[in-house]
mmCIF file of C-alpha atoms and ligand atoms in Angstrom:
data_model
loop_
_atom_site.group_PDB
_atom_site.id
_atom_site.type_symbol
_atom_site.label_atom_id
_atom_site.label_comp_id
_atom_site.label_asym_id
_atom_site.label_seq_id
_atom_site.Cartn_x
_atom_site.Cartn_y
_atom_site.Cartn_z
ATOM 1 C CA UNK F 1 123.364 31.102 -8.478
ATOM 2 C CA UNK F 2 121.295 28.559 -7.429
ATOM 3 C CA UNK F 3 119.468 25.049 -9.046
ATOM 4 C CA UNK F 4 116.427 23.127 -8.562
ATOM 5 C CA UNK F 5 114.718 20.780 -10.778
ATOM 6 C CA UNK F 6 110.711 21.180 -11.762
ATOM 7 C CA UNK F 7 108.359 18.749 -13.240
ATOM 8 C CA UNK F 8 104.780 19.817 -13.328
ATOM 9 C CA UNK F 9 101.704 17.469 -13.853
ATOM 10 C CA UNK F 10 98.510 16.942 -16.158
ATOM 11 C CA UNK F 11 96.686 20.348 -17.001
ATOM 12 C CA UNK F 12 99.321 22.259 -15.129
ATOM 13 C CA UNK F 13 101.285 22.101 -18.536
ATOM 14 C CA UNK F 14 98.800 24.440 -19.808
ATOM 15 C CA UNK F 15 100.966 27.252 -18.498
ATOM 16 C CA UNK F 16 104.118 26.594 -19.533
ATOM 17 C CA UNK F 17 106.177 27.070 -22.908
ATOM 18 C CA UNK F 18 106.359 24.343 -24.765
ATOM 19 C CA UNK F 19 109.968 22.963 -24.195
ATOM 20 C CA UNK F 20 108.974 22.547 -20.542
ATOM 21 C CA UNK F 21 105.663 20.543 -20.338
ATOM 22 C CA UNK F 22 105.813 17.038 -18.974
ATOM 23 C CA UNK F 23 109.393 16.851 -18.165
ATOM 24 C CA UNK F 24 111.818 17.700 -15.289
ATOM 25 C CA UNK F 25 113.857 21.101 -16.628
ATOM 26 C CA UNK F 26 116.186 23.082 -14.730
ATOM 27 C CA UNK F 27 115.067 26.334 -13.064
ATOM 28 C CA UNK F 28 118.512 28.888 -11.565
ATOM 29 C CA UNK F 29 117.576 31.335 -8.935
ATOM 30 C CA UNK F 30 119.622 33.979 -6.911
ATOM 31 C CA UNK F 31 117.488 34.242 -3.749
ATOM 32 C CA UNK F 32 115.352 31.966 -1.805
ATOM 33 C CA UNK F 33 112.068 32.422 -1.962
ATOM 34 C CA UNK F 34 108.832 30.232 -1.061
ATOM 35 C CA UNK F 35 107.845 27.624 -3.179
ATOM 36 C CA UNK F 36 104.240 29.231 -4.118
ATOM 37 C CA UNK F 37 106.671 32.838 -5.309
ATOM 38 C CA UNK F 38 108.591 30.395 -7.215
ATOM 39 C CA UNK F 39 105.394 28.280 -9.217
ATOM 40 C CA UNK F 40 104.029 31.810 -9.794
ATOM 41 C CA UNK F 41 106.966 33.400 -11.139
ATOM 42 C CA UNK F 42 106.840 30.533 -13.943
ATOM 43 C CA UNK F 43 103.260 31.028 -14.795
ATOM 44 C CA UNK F 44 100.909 29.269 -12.521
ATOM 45 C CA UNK F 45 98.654 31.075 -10.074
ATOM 46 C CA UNK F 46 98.630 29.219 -6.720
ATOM 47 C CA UNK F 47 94.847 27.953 -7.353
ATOM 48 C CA UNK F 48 95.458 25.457 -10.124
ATOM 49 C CA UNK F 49 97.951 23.670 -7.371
ATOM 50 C CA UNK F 50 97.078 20.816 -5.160
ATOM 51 C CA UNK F 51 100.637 19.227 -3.856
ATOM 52 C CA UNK F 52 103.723 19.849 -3.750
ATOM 53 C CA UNK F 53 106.570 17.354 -3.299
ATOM 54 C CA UNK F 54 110.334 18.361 -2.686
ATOM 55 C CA UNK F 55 112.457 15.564 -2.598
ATOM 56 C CA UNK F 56 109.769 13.228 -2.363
ATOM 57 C CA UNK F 57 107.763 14.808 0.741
ATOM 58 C CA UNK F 58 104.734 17.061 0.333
ATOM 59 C CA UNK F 59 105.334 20.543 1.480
ATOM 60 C CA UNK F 60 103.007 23.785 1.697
ATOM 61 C CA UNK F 61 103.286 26.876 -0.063
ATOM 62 C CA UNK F 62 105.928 28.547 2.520
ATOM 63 C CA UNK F 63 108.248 26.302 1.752
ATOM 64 C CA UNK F 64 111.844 27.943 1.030
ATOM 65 C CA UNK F 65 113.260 26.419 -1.490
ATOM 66 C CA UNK F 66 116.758 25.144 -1.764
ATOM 67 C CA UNK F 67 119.798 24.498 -3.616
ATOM 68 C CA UNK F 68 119.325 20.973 -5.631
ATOM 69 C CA UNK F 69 115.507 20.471 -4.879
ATOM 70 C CA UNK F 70 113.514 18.258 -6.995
ATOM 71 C CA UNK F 71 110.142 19.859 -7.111
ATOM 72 C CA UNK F 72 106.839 17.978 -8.581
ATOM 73 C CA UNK F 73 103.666 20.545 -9.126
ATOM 74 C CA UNK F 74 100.343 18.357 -9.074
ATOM 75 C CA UNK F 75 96.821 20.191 -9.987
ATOM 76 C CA UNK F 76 93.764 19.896 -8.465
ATOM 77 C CA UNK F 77 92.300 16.491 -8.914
ATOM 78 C CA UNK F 78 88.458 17.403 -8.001
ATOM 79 C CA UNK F 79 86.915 14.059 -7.638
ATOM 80 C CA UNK F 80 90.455 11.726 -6.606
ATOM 81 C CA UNK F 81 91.272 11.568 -2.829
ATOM 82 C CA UNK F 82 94.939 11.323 -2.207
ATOM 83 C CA UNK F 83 95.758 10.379 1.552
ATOM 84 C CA UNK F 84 98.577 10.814 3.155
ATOM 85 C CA UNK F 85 100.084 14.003 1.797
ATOM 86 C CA UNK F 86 99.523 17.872 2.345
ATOM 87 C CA UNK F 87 96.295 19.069 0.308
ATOM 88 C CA UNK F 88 97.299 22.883 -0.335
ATOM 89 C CA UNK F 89 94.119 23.908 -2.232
ATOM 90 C CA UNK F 90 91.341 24.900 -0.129
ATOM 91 C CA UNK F 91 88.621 22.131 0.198
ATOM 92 C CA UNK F 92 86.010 22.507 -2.888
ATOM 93 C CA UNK F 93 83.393 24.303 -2.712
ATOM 94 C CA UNK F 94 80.670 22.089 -2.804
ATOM 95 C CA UNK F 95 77.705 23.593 -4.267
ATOM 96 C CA UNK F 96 79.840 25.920 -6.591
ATOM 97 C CA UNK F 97 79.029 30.083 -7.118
ATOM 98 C CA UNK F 98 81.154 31.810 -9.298
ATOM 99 C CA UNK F 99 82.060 34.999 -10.079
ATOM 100 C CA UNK F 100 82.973 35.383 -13.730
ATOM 101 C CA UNK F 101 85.691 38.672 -15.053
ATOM 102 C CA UNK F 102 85.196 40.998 -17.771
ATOM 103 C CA UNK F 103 86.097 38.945 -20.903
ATOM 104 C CA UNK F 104 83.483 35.907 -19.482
ATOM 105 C CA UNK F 105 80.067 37.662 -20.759
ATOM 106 C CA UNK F 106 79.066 35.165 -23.328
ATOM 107 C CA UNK F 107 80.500 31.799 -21.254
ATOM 108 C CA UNK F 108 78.045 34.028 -17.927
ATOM 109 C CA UNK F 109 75.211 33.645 -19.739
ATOM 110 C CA UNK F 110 75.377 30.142 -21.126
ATOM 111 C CA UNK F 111 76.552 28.538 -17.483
ATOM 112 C CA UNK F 112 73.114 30.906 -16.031
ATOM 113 C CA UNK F 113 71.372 29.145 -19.117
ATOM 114 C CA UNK F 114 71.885 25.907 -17.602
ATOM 115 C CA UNK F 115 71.254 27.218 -13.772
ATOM 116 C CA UNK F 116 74.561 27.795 -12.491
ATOM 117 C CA UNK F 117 75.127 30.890 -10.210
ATOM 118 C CA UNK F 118 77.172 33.867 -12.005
ATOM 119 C CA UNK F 119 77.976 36.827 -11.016
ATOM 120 C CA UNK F 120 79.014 39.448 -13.521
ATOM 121 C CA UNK F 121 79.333 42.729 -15.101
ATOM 122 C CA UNK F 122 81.297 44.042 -17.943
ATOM 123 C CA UNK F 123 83.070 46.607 -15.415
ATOM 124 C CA UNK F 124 83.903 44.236 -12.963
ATOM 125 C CA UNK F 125 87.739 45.273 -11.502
ATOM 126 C CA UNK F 126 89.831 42.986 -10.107
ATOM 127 C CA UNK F 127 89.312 43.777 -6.352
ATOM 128 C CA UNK F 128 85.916 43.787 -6.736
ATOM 129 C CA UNK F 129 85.958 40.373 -8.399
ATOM 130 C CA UNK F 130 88.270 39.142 -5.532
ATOM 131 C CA UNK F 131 86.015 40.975 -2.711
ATOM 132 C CA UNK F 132 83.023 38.833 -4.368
ATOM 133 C CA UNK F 133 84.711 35.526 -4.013
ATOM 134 C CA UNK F 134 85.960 35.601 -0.670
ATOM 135 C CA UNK F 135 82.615 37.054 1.074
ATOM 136 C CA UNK F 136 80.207 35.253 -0.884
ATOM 137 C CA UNK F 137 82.436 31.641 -1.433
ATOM 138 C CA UNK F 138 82.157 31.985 -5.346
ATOM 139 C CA UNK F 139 84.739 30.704 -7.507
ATOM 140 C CA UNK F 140 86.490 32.720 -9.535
ATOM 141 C CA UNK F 141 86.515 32.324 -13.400
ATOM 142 C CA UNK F 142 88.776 34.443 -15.604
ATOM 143 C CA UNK F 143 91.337 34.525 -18.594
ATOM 144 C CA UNK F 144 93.460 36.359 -16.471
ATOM 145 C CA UNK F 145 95.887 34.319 -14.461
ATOM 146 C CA UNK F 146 97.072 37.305 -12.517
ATOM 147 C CA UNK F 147 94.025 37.722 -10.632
ATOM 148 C CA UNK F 148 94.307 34.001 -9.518
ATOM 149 C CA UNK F 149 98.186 34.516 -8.280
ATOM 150 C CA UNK F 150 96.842 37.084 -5.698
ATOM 151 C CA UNK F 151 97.389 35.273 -2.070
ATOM 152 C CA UNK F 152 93.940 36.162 -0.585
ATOM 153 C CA UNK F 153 92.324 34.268 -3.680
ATOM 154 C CA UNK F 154 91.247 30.618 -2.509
ATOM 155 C CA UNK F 155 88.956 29.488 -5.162
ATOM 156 C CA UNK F 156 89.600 30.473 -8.987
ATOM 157 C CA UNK F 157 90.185 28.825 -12.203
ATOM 158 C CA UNK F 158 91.867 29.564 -15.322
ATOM 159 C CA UNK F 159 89.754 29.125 -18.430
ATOM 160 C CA UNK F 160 91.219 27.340 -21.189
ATOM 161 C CA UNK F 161 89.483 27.523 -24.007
ATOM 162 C CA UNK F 162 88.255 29.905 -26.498
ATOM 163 C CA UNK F 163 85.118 28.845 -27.675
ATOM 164 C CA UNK F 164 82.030 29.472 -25.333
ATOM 165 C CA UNK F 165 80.449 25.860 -25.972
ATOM 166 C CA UNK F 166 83.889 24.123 -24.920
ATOM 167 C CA UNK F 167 83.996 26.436 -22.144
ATOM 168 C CA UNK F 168 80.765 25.386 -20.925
ATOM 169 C CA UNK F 169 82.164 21.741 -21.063
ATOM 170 C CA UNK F 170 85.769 22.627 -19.290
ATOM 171 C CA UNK F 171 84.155 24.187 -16.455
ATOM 172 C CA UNK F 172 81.220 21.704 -15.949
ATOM 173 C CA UNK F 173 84.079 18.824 -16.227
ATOM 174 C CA UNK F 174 86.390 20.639 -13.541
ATOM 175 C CA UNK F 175 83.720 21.012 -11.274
ATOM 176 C CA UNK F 176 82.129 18.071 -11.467
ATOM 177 C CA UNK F 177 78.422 19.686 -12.247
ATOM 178 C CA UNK F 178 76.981 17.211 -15.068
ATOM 179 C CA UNK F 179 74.371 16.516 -12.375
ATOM 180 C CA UNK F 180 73.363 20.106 -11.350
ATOM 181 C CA UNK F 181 72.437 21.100 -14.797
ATOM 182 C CA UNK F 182 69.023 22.743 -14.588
ATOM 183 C CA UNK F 183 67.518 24.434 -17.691
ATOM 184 C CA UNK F 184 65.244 27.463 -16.961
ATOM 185 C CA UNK F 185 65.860 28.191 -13.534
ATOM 186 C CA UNK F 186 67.860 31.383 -13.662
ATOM 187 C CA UNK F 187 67.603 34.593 -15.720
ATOM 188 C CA UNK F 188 70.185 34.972 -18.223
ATOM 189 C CA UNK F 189 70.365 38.545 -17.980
ATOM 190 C CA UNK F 190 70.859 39.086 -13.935
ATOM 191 C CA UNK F 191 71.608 35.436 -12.451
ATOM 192 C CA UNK F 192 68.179 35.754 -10.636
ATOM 193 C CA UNK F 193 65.880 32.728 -10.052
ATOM 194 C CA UNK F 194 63.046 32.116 -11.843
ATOM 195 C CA UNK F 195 59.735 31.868 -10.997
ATOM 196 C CA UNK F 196 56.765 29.767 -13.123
ATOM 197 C CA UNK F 197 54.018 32.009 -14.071
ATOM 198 C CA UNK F 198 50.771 31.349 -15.326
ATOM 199 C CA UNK F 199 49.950 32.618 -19.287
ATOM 200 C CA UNK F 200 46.823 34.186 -18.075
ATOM 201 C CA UNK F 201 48.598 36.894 -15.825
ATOM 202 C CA UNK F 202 50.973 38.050 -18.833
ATOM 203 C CA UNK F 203 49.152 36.817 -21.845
ATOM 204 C CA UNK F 204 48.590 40.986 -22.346
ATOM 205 C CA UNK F 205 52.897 41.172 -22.948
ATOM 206 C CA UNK F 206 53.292 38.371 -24.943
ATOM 207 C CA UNK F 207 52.993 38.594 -29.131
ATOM 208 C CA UNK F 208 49.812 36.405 -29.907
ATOM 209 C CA UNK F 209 51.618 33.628 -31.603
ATOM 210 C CA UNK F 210 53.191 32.652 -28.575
ATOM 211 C CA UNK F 211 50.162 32.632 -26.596
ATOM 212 C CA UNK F 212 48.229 30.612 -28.915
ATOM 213 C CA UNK F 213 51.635 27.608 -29.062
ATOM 214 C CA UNK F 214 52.656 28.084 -25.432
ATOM 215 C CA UNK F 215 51.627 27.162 -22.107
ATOM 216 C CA UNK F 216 54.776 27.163 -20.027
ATOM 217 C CA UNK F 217 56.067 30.500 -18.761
ATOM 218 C CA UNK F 218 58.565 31.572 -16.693
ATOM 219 C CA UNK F 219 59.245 35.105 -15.014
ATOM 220 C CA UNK F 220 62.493 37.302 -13.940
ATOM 221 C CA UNK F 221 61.453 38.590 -10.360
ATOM 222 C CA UNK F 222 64.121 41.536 -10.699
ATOM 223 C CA UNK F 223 64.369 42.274 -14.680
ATOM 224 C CA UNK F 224 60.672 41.212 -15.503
ATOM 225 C CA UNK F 225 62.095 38.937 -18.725
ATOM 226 C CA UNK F 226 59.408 36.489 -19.427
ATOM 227 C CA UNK F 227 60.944 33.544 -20.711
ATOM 228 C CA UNK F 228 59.307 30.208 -22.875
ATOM 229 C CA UNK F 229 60.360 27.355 -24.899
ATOM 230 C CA UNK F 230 59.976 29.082 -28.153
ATOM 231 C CA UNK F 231 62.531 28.862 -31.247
ATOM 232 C CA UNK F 232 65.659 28.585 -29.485
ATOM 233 C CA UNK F 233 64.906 25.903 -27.410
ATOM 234 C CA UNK F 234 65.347 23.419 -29.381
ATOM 235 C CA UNK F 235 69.053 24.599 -29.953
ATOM 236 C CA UNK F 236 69.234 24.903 -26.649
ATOM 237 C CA UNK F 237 67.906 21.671 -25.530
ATOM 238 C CA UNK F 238 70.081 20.135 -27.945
ATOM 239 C CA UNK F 239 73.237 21.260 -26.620
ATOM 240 C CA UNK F 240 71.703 20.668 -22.990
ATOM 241 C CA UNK F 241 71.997 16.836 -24.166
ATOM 242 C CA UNK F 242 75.058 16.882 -25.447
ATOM 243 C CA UNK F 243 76.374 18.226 -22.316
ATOM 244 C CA UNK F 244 74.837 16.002 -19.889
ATOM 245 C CA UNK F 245 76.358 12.969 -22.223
ATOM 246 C CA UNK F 246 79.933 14.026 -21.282
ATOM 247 C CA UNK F 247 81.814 10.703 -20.633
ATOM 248 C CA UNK F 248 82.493 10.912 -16.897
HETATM 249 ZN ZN1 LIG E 1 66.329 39.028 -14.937
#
């Protein structure tokens, strides 16, 4: 039997039971395997890591590990630049797609809400969801960490939370997208963008009270939705604001 020490950093905690977040524990193995077999095999899929250090140096994920190591796990830091040591995550996407997995319906529609590209469907499988994010560069989003421990998976992300509003928060935070918030651009429904539309040219669809209180229109160019700043805007624009005021 075999020893090495593990200490894993900041949100990487997430994943592990209790008596082993934010301190060094004690991990006995029989074989040697890579470093990346090892992180996964304790409950954190390859994506949420940025650096490694054994013994002090930075390694990749082939690493085989050895009797004695000391092993640090950092996450992905999106926005801080570390020089100087091995970057294992694959650079960040920088105008972010995502693909979103079964259970994500409700957090799909909120992030299209505020103009983010989504890609879902409620019978999404997993290869599907992976073929999706490697030939169209989407990140994927999921509450399955399995999908994310896959080795052909580059971009992916764990959600954390259970309520859709502090979802909307986690992911705009850990991508850094308080800036590319853009209300009405996208259809809820199928992630298209939307085009304005004048009232005359669907005045026939719309119920007569909205015609007489609204003059800005907007139009799905795939589902037809016509969509205007009528009673749920204001709920919407308020939590709009309250997103855009996340401390940075
Ligand atoms: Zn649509």
């Amino acid at each position: 039997m075999h020893k090495v020490y593990l200490r894993f950093y900041e949100e990487l905690n997430d994943f592990l039971p209790e008596e082993k977040r934010k301190k060094r524990f004690a991990h006995q193995f029989i074989d040697r395997t890579s470093v990346k077999d090892l992180i996964e095999s304790i409950g954190i899929p390859h994506t949420e890591v940025d650096m490694i250090l054994v013994n002090g140096k930075s390694v990749n994920f082939k690493y085989l590990i050895n009797d004695g190591d000391d092993i640090s796990v950092y996450p992905v830091f999106e926005s801080l630049d570390i020089t100087d040591v091995q970057h294992l995550r694959a650079k960040p996407l920088r105008k972010p797609k995502f693909v979103a997995d079964v259970h994500l319906g409700r957090l799909t529609r909120y992030l299209r809400m505020i103009g983010l590209d989504v890609l879902y469907k409620n019978n999404f499988n997993d290869d599907e969801i992976v073929q999706l994010s490697l030939k169209e560069k989407r990140a994927i989003l999921t509450k399955d960490r399995g999908i994310l421990k896959r080795n052909e998976v580059t971009h992916g992300y764990w959600v954390r939370n259970t309520k859709v509003e502090e979802q909307v928060m986690e992911i705009l935070e850990r991508f850094d997208l308080k800036n590319q918030i853009k209300e009405f651009s996208r259809c809820i429904e199928c992630n298209e963008l939307l085009l304005q539309i004048e009232k005359e040219k669907i005045d026939q669809q719309l119920p007569p009270k909205v015609v007489k209180s609204q003059n800005e229109f907007y139009k799905c160019p795939s589902c037809k939705k016509i969509y205007w700043k009528g009673s749920h805007y204001q709920r919407m624009l308020t939590f709009i604001h309250s997103l855009k005021n996340i401390e940075h």
